[in-house]
GROMACS .gro file of C-alpha atoms in nm:
model
  152
    1ILE     CA    1  16.134  13.504   8.985
    2GLU     CA    2  16.464  13.612   8.856
    3GLY     CA    3  16.675  13.337   8.986
    4CYS     CA    4  16.917  13.555   9.160
    5GLY     CA    5  16.931  13.725   9.483
    6ILE     CA    6  16.576  13.801   9.532
    7THR     CA    7  16.492  13.432   9.465
    8ARG     CA    8  16.747  13.307   9.696
    9TYR     CA    9  16.629  13.521   9.966
   10THR     CA   10  16.266  13.410   9.918
   11ARG     CA   11  16.390  13.052   9.914
   12GLU     CA   12  16.577  13.102  10.254
   13LEU     CA   13  16.302  13.288  10.414
   14LEU     CA   14  16.043  13.010  10.297
   15SER     CA   15  16.268  12.772  10.457
   16TRP     CA   16  16.336  12.927  10.777
   17LEU     CA   17  15.950  13.013  10.811
   18LYS     CA   18  15.883  12.616  10.769
   19THR     CA   19  16.156  12.537  11.014
   20ARG     CA   20  15.952  12.711  11.264
   21SER     CA   21  15.611  12.581  11.184
   22ILE     CA   22  15.517  12.897  11.025
   23ASP     CA   23  15.274  12.845  10.710
   24ALA     CA   24  15.375  13.061  10.416
   25GLN     CA   25  15.274  13.084  10.046
   26VAL     CA   26  15.481  13.256   9.759
   27PHE     CA   27  15.304  13.414   9.498
   28TYR     CA   28  15.480  13.559   9.186
   29VAL     CA   29  15.412  13.778   8.885
   30SER     CA   30  15.585  13.655   8.569
   31ASP     CA   31  15.647  13.974   8.430
   32HIS     CA   32  15.931  13.894   8.205
   33VAL     CA   33  16.193  13.611   8.161
   34HIS     CA   34  16.501  13.606   8.326
   35ALA     CA   35  16.811  13.448   8.187
   36ARG     CA   36  16.887  13.293   8.530
   37GLU     CA   37  16.547  13.189   8.651
   38SER     CA   38  16.600  12.824   8.638
   39SER     CA   39  16.914  12.847   8.850
   40GLN     CA   40  16.718  12.847   9.174
   41ASP     CA   41  16.382  12.716   9.079
   42LEU     CA   42  16.109  12.847   9.308
   43ARG     CA   43  15.818  12.773   9.083
   44ARG     CA   44  15.731  12.436   9.238
   45ASP     CA   45  15.676  12.614   9.598
   46SER     CA   46  15.473  12.916   9.452
   47THR     CA   47  15.178  13.031   9.279
   48PRO     CA   48  15.161  13.233   8.966
   49ILE     CA   49  14.961  13.554   8.954
   50ASP     CA   50  14.789  13.647   8.618
   51LEU     CA   51  14.747  14.035   8.662
   52GLU     CA   52  14.569  14.025   8.345
   53SER     CA   53  14.300  13.798   8.487
   54ASP     CA   54  14.037  13.966   8.743
   55GLU     CA   55  13.974  13.594   8.871
   56SER     CA   56  14.334  13.539   8.925
   57VAL     CA   57  14.381  13.893   9.095
   58SER     CA   58  14.057  13.805   9.315
   59SER     CA   59  14.186  13.464   9.403
   60VAL     CA   60  14.519  13.580   9.525
   61VAL     CA   61  14.374  13.867   9.722
   62ASP     CA   62  14.160  13.636   9.898
   63ALA     CA   63  14.469  13.409   9.983
   64LEU     CA   64  14.671  13.720  10.088
   65ASN     CA   65  14.424  13.848  10.300
   66ASP     CA   66  14.373  13.520  10.482
   67GLN     CA   67  14.750  13.577  10.612
   68ASP     CA   68  14.871  13.734  10.939
   69VAL     CA   69  15.110  13.942  10.696
   70VAL     CA   70  15.179  14.008  10.323
   71ILE     CA   71  15.564  14.038  10.255
   72LEU     CA   72  15.645  14.209   9.901
   73ASN     CA   73  15.986  14.075   9.829
   74SER     CA   74  15.992  14.235   9.489
   75LEU     CA   75  15.768  14.440   9.265
   76PRO     CA   76  15.677  14.366   8.897
   77ALA     CA   77  15.840  14.589   8.651
   78ARG     CA   78  15.690  14.860   8.457
   79THR     CA   79  15.713  14.920   8.090
   80ASP     CA   80  15.988  15.201   8.091
   81GLY     CA   81  16.035  15.210   7.687
   82ARG     CA   82  16.364  15.031   7.715
   83SER     CA   83  16.238  14.708   7.878
   84LYS     CA   84  15.936  14.508   7.877
   85GLY     CA   85  15.722  14.525   8.192
   86LEU     CA   86  15.351  14.516   8.278
   87ASN     CA   87  15.113  14.614   8.010
   88GLU     CA   88  14.813  14.848   8.079
   89ARG     CA   89  14.586  14.551   8.182
   90ALA     CA   90  14.836  14.410   8.401
   91THR     CA   91  14.920  14.720   8.573
   92SER     CA   92  14.578  14.780   8.644
   93GLY     CA   93  14.540  14.404   8.790
   94TRP     CA   94  14.853  14.498   9.004
   95SER     CA   95  14.673  14.833   9.117
   96ALA     CA   96  14.353  14.612   9.218
   97LEU     CA   97  14.545  14.372   9.399
   98LEU     CA   98  14.744  14.634   9.602
   99THR     CA   99  14.420  14.837   9.691
  100ARG     CA  100  14.243  14.530   9.807
  101ILE     CA  101  14.485  14.376  10.027
  102THR     CA  102  14.363  14.426  10.403
  103ALA     CA  103  14.622  14.223  10.564
  104PRO     CA  104  14.916  14.418  10.706
  105VAL     CA  105  15.215  14.462  10.452
  106VAL     CA  106  15.582  14.460  10.476
  107MET     CA  107  15.813  14.525  10.200
  108ILE     CA  108  16.175  14.422  10.194
  109VAL     CA  109  16.358  14.630   9.932
  110HIS     CA  110  16.646  14.438   9.770
  111GLU     CA  111  16.694  14.695   9.486
  112HIS     CA  112  16.938  14.961   9.609
  113SER     CA  113  17.021  15.162   9.278
  114SER     CA  114  16.790  15.439   9.121
  115HIS     CA  115  16.800  15.230   8.804
  116THR     CA  116  16.639  14.934   8.919
  117ILE     CA  117  16.399  15.103   9.172
  118ARG     CA  118  16.275  15.316   8.889
  119LYS     CA  119  16.164  14.992   8.717
  120ASN     CA  120  15.911  14.898   8.981
  121ALA     CA  121  15.558  14.922   8.870
  122LEU     CA  122  15.331  15.146   9.098
  123LEU     CA  123  15.601  15.201   9.367
  124ASP     CA  124  15.431  15.484   9.522
  125GLU     CA  125  15.130  15.278   9.570
  126ALA     CA  126  15.324  14.985   9.719
  127ILE     CA  127  15.501  15.195   9.970
  128ASP     CA  128  15.184  15.371  10.080
  129LYS     CA  129  15.035  15.009  10.127
  130CYS     CA  130  15.314  14.907  10.376
  131ARG     CA  131  15.312  14.939  10.752
  132VAL     CA  132  15.690  14.845  10.751
  133ILE     CA  133  15.961  14.891  10.490
  134PHE     CA  134  16.316  14.725  10.505
  135VAL     CA  135  16.600  14.871  10.313
  136HIS     CA  136  16.958  14.776  10.296
  137SER     CA  137  17.095  15.101  10.411
  138GLU     CA  138  16.926  15.457  10.495
  139THR     CA  139  17.189  15.620  10.262
  140ASN     CA  140  17.148  15.419   9.916
  141ASP     CA  141  16.898  15.530   9.670
  142MET     CA  142  16.571  15.360   9.810
  143GLY     CA  143  16.664  15.470  10.172
  144LYS     CA  144  16.701  15.824  10.041
  145LEU     CA  145  16.396  15.822   9.854
  146LEU     CA  146  16.209  15.680  10.157
  147ARG     CA  147  16.360  15.955  10.397
  148SER     CA  148  16.264  16.227  10.153
  149ARG     CA  149  15.906  16.086  10.149
  150LEU     CA  150  15.899  16.059  10.534
  151TYR     CA  151  16.038  16.419  10.573
  152ALA     CA  152  15.876  16.588  10.314
   0.00000   0.00000   0.00000
């Protein structure tokens, strides 16, 4: 929950779903602290995921698999030497979570520059898990990445 665009989008999507009587749950990985995270607090309407805990991962996987669809609105950050992201145990938990989801997965990619895309932990695994991926443009860095994978 970074408190900016992705959080705002999540809040708006959650509100829209509720007005249509669609049940939705928000889960988040607190992989690092953002300076703006309290500007659009979503924590009271969401559930944290502790990727270092097998029990937490199993509980979240069970909840996700009870849904009609799982929307990945953001991916946790990986450690890249410059910024702190998931440690090895949390990365293993993220991998287990992705592997064990059986509900259909849709990803909405808000990142558009190669710099932010490279920060995503297990991006290829997340892409492979998805049935549908939305990007803002076919010509931005993420659009190009997906097109190169599609036509490789």
